[in-house]
Coordinates of C-alpha atoms and ligand atoms in Angstrom, one line a residue:
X1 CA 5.3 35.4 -11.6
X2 CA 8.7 33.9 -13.0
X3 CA 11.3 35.1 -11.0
X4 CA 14.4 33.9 -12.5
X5 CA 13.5 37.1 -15.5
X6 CA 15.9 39.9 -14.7
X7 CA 14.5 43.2 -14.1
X8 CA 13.1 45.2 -16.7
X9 CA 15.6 48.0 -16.8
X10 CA 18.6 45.8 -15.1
X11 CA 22.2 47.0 -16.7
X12 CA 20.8 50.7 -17.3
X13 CA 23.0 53.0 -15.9
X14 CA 21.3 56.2 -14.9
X15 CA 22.7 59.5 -14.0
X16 CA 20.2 61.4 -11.7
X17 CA 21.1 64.9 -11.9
X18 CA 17.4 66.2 -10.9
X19 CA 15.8 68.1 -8.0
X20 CA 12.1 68.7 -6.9
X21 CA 9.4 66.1 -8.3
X22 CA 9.3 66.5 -12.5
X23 CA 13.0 64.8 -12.7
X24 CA 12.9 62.9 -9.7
X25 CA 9.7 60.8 -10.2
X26 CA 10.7 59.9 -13.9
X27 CA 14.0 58.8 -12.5
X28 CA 12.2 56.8 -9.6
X29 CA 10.3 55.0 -11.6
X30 CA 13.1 53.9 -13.8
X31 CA 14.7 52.5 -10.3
X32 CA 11.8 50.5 -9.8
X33 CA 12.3 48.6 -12.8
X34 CA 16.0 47.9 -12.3
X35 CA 18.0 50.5 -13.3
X36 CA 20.7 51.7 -11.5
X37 CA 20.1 55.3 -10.6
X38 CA 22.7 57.4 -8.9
X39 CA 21.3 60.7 -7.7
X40 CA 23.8 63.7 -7.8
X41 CA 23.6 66.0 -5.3
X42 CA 24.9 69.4 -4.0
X43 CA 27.3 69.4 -1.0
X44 CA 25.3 72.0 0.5
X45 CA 21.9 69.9 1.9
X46 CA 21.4 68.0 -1.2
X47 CA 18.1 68.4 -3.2
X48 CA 15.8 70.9 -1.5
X49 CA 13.3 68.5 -0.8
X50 CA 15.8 66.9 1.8
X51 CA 14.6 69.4 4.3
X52 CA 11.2 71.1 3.1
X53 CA 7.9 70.0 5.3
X54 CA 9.8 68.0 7.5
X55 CA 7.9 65.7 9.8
X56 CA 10.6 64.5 11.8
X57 CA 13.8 66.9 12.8
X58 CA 17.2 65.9 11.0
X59 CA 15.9 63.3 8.9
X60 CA 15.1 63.2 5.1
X61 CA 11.6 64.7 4.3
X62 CA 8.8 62.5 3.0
X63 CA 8.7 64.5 0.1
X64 CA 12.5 63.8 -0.6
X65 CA 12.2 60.0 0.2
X66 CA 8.9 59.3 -1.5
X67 CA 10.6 60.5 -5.1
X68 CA 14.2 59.2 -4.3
X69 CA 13.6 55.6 -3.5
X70 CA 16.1 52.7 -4.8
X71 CA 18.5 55.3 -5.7
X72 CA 22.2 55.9 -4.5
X73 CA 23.7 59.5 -4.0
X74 CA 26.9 61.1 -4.8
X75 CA 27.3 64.8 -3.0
X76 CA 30.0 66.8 -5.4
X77 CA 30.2 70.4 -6.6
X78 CA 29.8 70.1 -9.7
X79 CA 31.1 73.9 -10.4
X80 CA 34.5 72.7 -9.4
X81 CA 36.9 71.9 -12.2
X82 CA 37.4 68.5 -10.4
X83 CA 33.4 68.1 -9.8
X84 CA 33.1 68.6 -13.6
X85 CA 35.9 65.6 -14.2
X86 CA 33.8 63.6 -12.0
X87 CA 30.8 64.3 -14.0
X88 CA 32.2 63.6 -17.1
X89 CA 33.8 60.3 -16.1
X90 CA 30.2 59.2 -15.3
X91 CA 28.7 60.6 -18.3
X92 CA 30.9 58.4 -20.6
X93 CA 29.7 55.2 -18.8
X94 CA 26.3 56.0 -18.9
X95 CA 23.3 55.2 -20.7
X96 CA 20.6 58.0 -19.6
X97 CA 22.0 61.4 -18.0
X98 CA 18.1 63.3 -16.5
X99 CA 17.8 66.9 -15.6
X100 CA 15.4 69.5 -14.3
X101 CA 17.5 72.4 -13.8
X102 CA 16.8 76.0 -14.0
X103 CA 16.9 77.1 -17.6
X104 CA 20.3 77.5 -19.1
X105 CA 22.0 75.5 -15.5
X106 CA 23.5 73.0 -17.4
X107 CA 25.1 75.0 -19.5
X108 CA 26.4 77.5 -17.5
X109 CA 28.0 74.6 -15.4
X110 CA 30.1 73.0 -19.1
X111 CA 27.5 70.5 -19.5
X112 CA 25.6 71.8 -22.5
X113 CA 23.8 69.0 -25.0
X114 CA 26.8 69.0 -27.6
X115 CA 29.1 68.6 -25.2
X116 CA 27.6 65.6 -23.2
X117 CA 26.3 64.2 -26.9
X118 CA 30.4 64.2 -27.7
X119 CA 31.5 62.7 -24.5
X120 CA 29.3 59.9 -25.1
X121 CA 27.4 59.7 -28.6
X122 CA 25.2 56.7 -26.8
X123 CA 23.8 58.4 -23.8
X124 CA 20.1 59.9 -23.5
X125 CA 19.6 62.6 -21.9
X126 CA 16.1 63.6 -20.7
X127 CA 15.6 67.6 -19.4
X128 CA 12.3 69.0 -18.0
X129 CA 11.5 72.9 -18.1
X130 CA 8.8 74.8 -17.5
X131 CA 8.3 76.2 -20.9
X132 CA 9.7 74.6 -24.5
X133 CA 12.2 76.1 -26.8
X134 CA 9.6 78.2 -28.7
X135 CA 8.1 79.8 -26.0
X136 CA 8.1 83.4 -25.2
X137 CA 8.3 82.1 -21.5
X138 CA 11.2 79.5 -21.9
X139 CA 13.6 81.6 -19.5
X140 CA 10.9 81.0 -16.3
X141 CA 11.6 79.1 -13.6
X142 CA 8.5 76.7 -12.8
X143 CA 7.1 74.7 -10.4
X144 CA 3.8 73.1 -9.9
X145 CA 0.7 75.5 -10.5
X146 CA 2.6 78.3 -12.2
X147 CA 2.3 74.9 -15.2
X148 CA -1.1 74.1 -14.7
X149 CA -2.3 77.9 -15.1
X150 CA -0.2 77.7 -18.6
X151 CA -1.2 74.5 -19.4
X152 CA -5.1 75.0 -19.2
X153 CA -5.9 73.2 -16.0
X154 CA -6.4 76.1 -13.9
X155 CA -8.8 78.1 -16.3
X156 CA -11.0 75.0 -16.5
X157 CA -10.9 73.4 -13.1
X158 CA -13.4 74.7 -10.4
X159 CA -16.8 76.3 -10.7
X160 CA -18.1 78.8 -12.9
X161 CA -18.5 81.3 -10.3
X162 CA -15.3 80.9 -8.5
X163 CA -11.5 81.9 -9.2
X164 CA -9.3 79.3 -11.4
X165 CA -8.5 76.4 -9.3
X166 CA -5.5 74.0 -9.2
X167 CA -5.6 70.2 -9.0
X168 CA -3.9 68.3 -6.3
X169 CA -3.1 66.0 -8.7
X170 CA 0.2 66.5 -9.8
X171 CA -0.2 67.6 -13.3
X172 CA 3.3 69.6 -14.0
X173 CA 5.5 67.8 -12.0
X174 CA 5.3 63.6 -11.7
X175 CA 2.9 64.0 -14.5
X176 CA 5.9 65.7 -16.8
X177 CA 8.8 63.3 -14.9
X178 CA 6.2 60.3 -16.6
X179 CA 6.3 62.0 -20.3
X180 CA 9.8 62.2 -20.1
X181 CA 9.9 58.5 -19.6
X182 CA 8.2 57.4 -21.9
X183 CA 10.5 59.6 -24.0
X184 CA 13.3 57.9 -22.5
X185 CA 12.1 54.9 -23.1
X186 CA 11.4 55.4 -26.5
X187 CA 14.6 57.0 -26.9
X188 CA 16.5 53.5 -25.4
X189 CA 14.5 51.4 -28.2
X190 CA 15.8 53.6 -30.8
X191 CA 19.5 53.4 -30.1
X192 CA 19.2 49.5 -30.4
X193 CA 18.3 50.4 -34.1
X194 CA 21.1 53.4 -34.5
X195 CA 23.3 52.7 -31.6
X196 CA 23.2 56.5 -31.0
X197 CA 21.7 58.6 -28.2
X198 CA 19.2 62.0 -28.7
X199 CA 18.3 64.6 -26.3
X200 CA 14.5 63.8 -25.0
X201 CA 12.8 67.5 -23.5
X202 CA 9.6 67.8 -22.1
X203 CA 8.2 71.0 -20.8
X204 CA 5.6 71.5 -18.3
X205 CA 3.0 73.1 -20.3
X206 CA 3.3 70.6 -22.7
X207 CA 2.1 67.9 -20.7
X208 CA 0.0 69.5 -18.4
X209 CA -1.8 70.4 -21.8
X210 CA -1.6 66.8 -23.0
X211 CA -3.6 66.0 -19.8
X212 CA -5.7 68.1 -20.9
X213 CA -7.0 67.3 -24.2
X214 CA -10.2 66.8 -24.1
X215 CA -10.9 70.7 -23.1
X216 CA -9.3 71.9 -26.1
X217 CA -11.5 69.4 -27.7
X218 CA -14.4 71.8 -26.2
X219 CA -12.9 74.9 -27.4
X220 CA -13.2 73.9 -30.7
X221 CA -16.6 72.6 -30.1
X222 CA -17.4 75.6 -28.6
X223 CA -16.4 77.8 -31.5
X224 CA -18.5 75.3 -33.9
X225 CA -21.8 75.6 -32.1
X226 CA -21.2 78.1 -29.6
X227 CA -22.9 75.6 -26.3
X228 CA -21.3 72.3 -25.2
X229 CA -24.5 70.9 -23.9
X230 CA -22.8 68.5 -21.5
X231 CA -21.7 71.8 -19.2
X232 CA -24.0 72.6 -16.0
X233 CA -23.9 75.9 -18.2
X234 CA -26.4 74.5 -21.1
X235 CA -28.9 75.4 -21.8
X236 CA -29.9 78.2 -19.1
X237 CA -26.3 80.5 -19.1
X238 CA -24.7 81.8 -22.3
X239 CA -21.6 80.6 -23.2
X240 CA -18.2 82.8 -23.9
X241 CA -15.6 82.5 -26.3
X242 CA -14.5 80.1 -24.3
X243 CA -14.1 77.0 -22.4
X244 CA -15.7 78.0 -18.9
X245 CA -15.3 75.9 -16.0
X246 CA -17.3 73.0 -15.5
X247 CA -17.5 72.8 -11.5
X248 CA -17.7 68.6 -11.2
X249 CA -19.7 67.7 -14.6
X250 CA -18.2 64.7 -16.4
X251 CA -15.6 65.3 -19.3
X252 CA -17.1 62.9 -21.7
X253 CA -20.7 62.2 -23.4
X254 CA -21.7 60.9 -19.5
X255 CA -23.6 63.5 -17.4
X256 CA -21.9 62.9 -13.8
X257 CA -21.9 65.1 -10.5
X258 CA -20.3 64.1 -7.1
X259 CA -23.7 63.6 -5.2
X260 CA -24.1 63.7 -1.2
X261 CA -24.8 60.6 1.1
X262 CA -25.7 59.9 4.4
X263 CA -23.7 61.7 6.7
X264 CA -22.5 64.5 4.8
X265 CA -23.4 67.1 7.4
X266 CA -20.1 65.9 9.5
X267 CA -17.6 64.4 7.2
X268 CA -16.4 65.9 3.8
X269 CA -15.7 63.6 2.1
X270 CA -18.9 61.4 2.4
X271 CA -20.0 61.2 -1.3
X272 CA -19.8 59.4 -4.4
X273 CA -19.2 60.7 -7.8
X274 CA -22.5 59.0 -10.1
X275 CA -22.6 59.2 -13.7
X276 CA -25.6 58.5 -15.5
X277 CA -24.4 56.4 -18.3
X278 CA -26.9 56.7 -21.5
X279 CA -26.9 53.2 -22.5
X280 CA -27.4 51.7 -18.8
X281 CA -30.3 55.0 -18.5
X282 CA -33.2 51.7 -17.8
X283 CA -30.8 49.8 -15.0
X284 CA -29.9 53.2 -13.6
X285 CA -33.6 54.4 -12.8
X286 CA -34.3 51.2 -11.7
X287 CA -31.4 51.7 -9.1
X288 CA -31.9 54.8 -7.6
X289 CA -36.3 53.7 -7.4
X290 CA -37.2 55.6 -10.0
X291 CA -38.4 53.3 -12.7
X292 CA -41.0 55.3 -14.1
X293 CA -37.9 57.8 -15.0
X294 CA -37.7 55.2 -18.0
X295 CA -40.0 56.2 -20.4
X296 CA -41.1 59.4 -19.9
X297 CA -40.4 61.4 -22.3
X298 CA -39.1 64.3 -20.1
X299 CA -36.2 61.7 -19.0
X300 CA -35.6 59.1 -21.4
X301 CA -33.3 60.7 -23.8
X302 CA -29.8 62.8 -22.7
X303 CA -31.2 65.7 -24.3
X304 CA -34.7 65.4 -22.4
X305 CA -32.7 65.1 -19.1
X306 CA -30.3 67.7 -19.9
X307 CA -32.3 70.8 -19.1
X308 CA -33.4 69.6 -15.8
X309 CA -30.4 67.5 -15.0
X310 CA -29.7 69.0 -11.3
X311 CA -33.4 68.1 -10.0
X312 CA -32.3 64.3 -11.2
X313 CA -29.2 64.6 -9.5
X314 CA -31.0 66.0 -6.1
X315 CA -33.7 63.3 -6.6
X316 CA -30.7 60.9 -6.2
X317 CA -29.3 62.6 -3.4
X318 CA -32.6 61.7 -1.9
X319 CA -32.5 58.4 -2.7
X320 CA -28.8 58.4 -1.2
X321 CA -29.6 60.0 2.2
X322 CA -30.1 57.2 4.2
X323 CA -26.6 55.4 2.7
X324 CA -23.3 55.4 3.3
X325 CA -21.0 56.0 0.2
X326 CA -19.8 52.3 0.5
X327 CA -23.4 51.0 0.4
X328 CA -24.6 53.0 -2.4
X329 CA -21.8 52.1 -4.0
X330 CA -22.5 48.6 -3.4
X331 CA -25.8 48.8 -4.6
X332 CA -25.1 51.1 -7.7
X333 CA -22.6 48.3 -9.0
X334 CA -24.9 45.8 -9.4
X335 CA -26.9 47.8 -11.8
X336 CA -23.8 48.8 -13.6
X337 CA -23.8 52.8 -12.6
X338 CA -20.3 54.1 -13.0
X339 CA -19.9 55.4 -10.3
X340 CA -17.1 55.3 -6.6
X341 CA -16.8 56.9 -3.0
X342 CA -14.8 59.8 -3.0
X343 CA -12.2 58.4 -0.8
X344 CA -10.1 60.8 1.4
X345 CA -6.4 60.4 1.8
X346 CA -6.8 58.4 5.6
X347 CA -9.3 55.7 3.5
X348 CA -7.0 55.4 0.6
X349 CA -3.6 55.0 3.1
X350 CA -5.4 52.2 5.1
X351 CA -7.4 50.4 2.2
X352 CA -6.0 46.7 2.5
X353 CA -6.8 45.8 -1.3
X354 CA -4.2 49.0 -2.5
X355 CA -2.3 47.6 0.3
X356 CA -2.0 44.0 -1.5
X357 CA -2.0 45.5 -5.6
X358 CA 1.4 46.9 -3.6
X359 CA 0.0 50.1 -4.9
X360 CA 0.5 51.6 -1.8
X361 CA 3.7 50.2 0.2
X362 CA 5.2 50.6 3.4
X363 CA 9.1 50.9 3.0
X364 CA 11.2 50.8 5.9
X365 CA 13.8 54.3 5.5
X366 CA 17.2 54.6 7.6
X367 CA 17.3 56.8 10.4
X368 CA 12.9 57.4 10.1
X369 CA 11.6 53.8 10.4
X370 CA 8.6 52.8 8.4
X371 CA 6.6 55.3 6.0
X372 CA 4.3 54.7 3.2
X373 CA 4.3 55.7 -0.4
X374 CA 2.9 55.1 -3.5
X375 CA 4.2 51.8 -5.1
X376 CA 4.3 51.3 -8.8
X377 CA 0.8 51.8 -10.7
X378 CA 2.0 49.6 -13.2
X379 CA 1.6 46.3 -12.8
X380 CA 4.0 43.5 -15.0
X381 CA 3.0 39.9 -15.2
X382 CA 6.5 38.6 -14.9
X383 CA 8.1 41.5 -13.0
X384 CA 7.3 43.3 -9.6
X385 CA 9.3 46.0 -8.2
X386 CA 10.4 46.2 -4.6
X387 CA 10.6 49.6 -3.1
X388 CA 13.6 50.1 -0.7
X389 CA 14.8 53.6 0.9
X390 CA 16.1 56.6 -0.3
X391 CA 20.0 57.0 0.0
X392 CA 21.5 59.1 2.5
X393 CA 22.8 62.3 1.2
X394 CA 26.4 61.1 -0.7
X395 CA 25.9 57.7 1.1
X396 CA 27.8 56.4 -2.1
X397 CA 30.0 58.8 -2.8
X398 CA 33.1 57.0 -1.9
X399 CA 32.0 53.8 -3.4
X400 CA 31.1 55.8 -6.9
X401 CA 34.8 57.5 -6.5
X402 CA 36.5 53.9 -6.6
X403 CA 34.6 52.2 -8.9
X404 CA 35.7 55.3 -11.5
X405 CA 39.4 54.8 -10.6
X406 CA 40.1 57.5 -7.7
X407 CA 42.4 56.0 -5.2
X408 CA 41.8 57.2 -1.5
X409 CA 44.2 59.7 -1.5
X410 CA 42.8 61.3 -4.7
X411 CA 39.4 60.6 -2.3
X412 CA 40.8 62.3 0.4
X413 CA 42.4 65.2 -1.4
X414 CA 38.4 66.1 -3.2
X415 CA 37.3 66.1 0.5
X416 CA 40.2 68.4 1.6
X417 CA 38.9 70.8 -1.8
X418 CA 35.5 70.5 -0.8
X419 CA 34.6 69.0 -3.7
X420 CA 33.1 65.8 -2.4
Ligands
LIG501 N1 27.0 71.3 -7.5 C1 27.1 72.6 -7.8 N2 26.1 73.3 -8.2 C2 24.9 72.7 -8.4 C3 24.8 71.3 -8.2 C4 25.9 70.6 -7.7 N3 25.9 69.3 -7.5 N4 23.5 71.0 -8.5 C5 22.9 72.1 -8.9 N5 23.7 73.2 -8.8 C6 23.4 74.6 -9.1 C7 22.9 74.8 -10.5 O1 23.9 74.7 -11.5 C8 22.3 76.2 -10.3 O2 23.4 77.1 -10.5 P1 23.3 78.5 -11.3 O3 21.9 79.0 -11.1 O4 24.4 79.4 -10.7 O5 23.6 78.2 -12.7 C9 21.9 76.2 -8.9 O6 22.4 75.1 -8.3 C10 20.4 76.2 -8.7 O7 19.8 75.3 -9.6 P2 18.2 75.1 -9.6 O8 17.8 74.0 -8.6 O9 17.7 74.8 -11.0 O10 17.6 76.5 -9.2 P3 16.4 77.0 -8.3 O11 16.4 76.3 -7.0 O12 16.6 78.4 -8.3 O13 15.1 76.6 -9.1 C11 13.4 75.3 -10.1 C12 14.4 75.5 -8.9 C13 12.7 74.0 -9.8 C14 12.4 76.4 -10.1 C15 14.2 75.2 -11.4 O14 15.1 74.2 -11.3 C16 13.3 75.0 -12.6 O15 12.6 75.8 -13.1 N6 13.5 73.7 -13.2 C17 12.8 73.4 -14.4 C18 11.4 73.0 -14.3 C19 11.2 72.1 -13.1 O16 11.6 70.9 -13.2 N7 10.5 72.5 -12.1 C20 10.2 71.8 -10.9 C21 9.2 70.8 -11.1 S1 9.1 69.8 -9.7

């Protein structure tokens, strides 16, 4: 790695004016790669996520300093007339201005698009809601699963007979905070070519939905042919009008099903997830002991193995029941079968090799001592971000003050106003 390369994002000023997760992890990452990211913040407790599910009494949350590192904080009213002034003095030396306020917030508060697009023609400014502009539903206040059941994830995640099912897997929140950098991003490239800013929006529903492509991909399919034969559904359950939900099948052409190991009984997580790969069918038969699977004609083709797929997947089971996940897994790789534990959160915190990928990190926080998080997922050849703590709430408000001109009196008086 060269080290003497600055950091990717170094000189881009970012105003953080975001709450939650959506805003907070878009802005996060863009810490990560050097920009400098000042988080405003109500006087009143700062972001909500300051004090939800706390762990230790009167310090930050993990959910607040897991999504805030390498940022500095400014507490201000903004509502005030002199809060406003403050915001506005920071908006003209910007380059990116992010929010993920209730619908119409901004506004309400003086800071609609025009008006920040006047103050300074350069800036970007990224905004997450729940809904887009067209939609019937663009007034709701959103968080998490409330844009996974309008984005699709809901009706086709879980199993067939069960209720709609969420994904831990943040799919409305960092997952839209991610979109909207790469709209950012995008947006940063194109002012080098017209030296002018735009307003970048990303709604929830949007990119939950863009997450989940491939199930619209099966609604259309479905409404072709009226199966999709790679559903646990086909060929013994009629299909609707449409996409049902596919319990733990594989998304693409590869049949897969988490499968049990040895030791189920007592822990829940001890299983791997095994696809059967169609051009690997000969090595993967051979794996599991079953090499006369190979050619007969009742299992060698997709569509052969299709109707009776579940008596091959419990013919593996038995194959797996005297092996740990790891070992299958370590005998399944050799003979090139897709396939991984299903780790649970414990394994995954306390796995040295996403300890040394520094996708998981240990960062040492003020006040709390050392916590882990999730470092950066992507990895630069010639860059690699250090993860510090999350700021105090308006640990830098002083310091913010003077460097935009306020002299300590001036200081003093906003404290006096409750401004600051
Ligand atoms: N000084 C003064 N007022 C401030 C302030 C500051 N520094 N920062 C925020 N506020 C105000 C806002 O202007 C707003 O005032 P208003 O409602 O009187 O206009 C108020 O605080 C509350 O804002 P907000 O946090 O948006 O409302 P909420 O807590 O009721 O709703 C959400 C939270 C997340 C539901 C809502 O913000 C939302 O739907 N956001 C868009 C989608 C989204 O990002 N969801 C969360 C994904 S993690």
């Amino acid at each position: 790695m060269n080290t003497e390369v600055p950091q990717p994002l170094s000189g881009v000023k970012v105003i953080d004016f975001t709450g939650v997760q959506a805003g907070p992890a878009c802005t996060q990452m863009m810490a990560w790669f050097g920009a400098d990211v000042l988080k405003v913040e109500r006087l009143d407790g700062g972001d909500v996520t300051r004090h939800q599910l706390r762990d230790i009494p009167d310090h930050d949350a993990l959910y607040f300093t897991m999504l805030n590192s390498n940022k500095r904080s400014l507490a201000i009213n903004t509502k005030t007339p002199e809060g406003l002034a403050v915001m506005e003095k920071l908006i003209r030396e910007a380059d990116v201005l992010v929010e993920n306020f209730a619908p119409g917030a901004l506004d309400r508060m003086g800071l609609s698009w025009d008006h920040i697009h006047e103050l300074n023609p350069r800036l970007i400014f990224g905004s997450v809601k729940g809904f887009n502009e067209q939609s019937p539903w663009k007034d709701l206040k959103v968080y998490e699963n409330v844009a996974q059941a309008a984005g699709g994830a809901l009706s086709t995640t879980g199993f067939w007979d069960g209720p709609p099912t969420v994904s831990s897997a943040a799919l409305g929140d960092s997952n839209t905070g991610m979109h909207l950098l790469i709209g950012i991003l995008t947006a940063l490239l194109a002012r080098e070519k017209t030296g002018v800013g735009q307003k970048v929006s990303v709604s929830m529903q949007d990119a939950v939905l863009n997450l989940c492509r491939v199930k619209l991909r099966d609604q259309e399919r479905l409404e072709a042919v009226g199966y999709l034969e790679e559903y646990p559904q086909y060929p013994n359950t009629p299909f609707g009008d449409a996409v049902p939900r596919g319990g733990n099948a594989g998304g693409g052409g590869q049949p897969g099903w988490v499968l049990k190991c040895k030791g189920w009984q007592d822990d829940p997580n001890s299983y791997i997830y095994f696809t059967i790969q169609e051009q690997n069918w000969a090595k993967t038969c051979e794996a599991v002991g079953k090499p006369e699977w190979v050619d007969d004609p009742a299992y060698s083709t997709a569509e052969a193995r299709q109707p009776h797929i579940f008596d091959i997947f419990a013919d593996i089971e038995k194959w797996l029941a005297d092996k740990t996940k790891y070992e299958a897994v370590d005998i399944l790789r050799t003979y090139d079968v897709p396939c991984a534990p299903v780790l649970s959160m414990k394994e995954i915190a306390y796995d040295p090799a996403l300890r040394a990928s520094g996708t998981v990190v240990e960062v040492e926080q003020e006040g709390r001592g050392k916590y882990l998080t999730v470092g950066s997922p992507v990895k630069f050849s010639d860059f690699s971000p250090t993860i510090t703590g999350a700021p105090l709430l308006g640990e830098h408000t002083i310091d913010v003050l003077s460097d935009l001109g306020y002299t300590t009196d001036q200081i003093a008086e906003l404290k006096t106003a409750h401004v600051i």
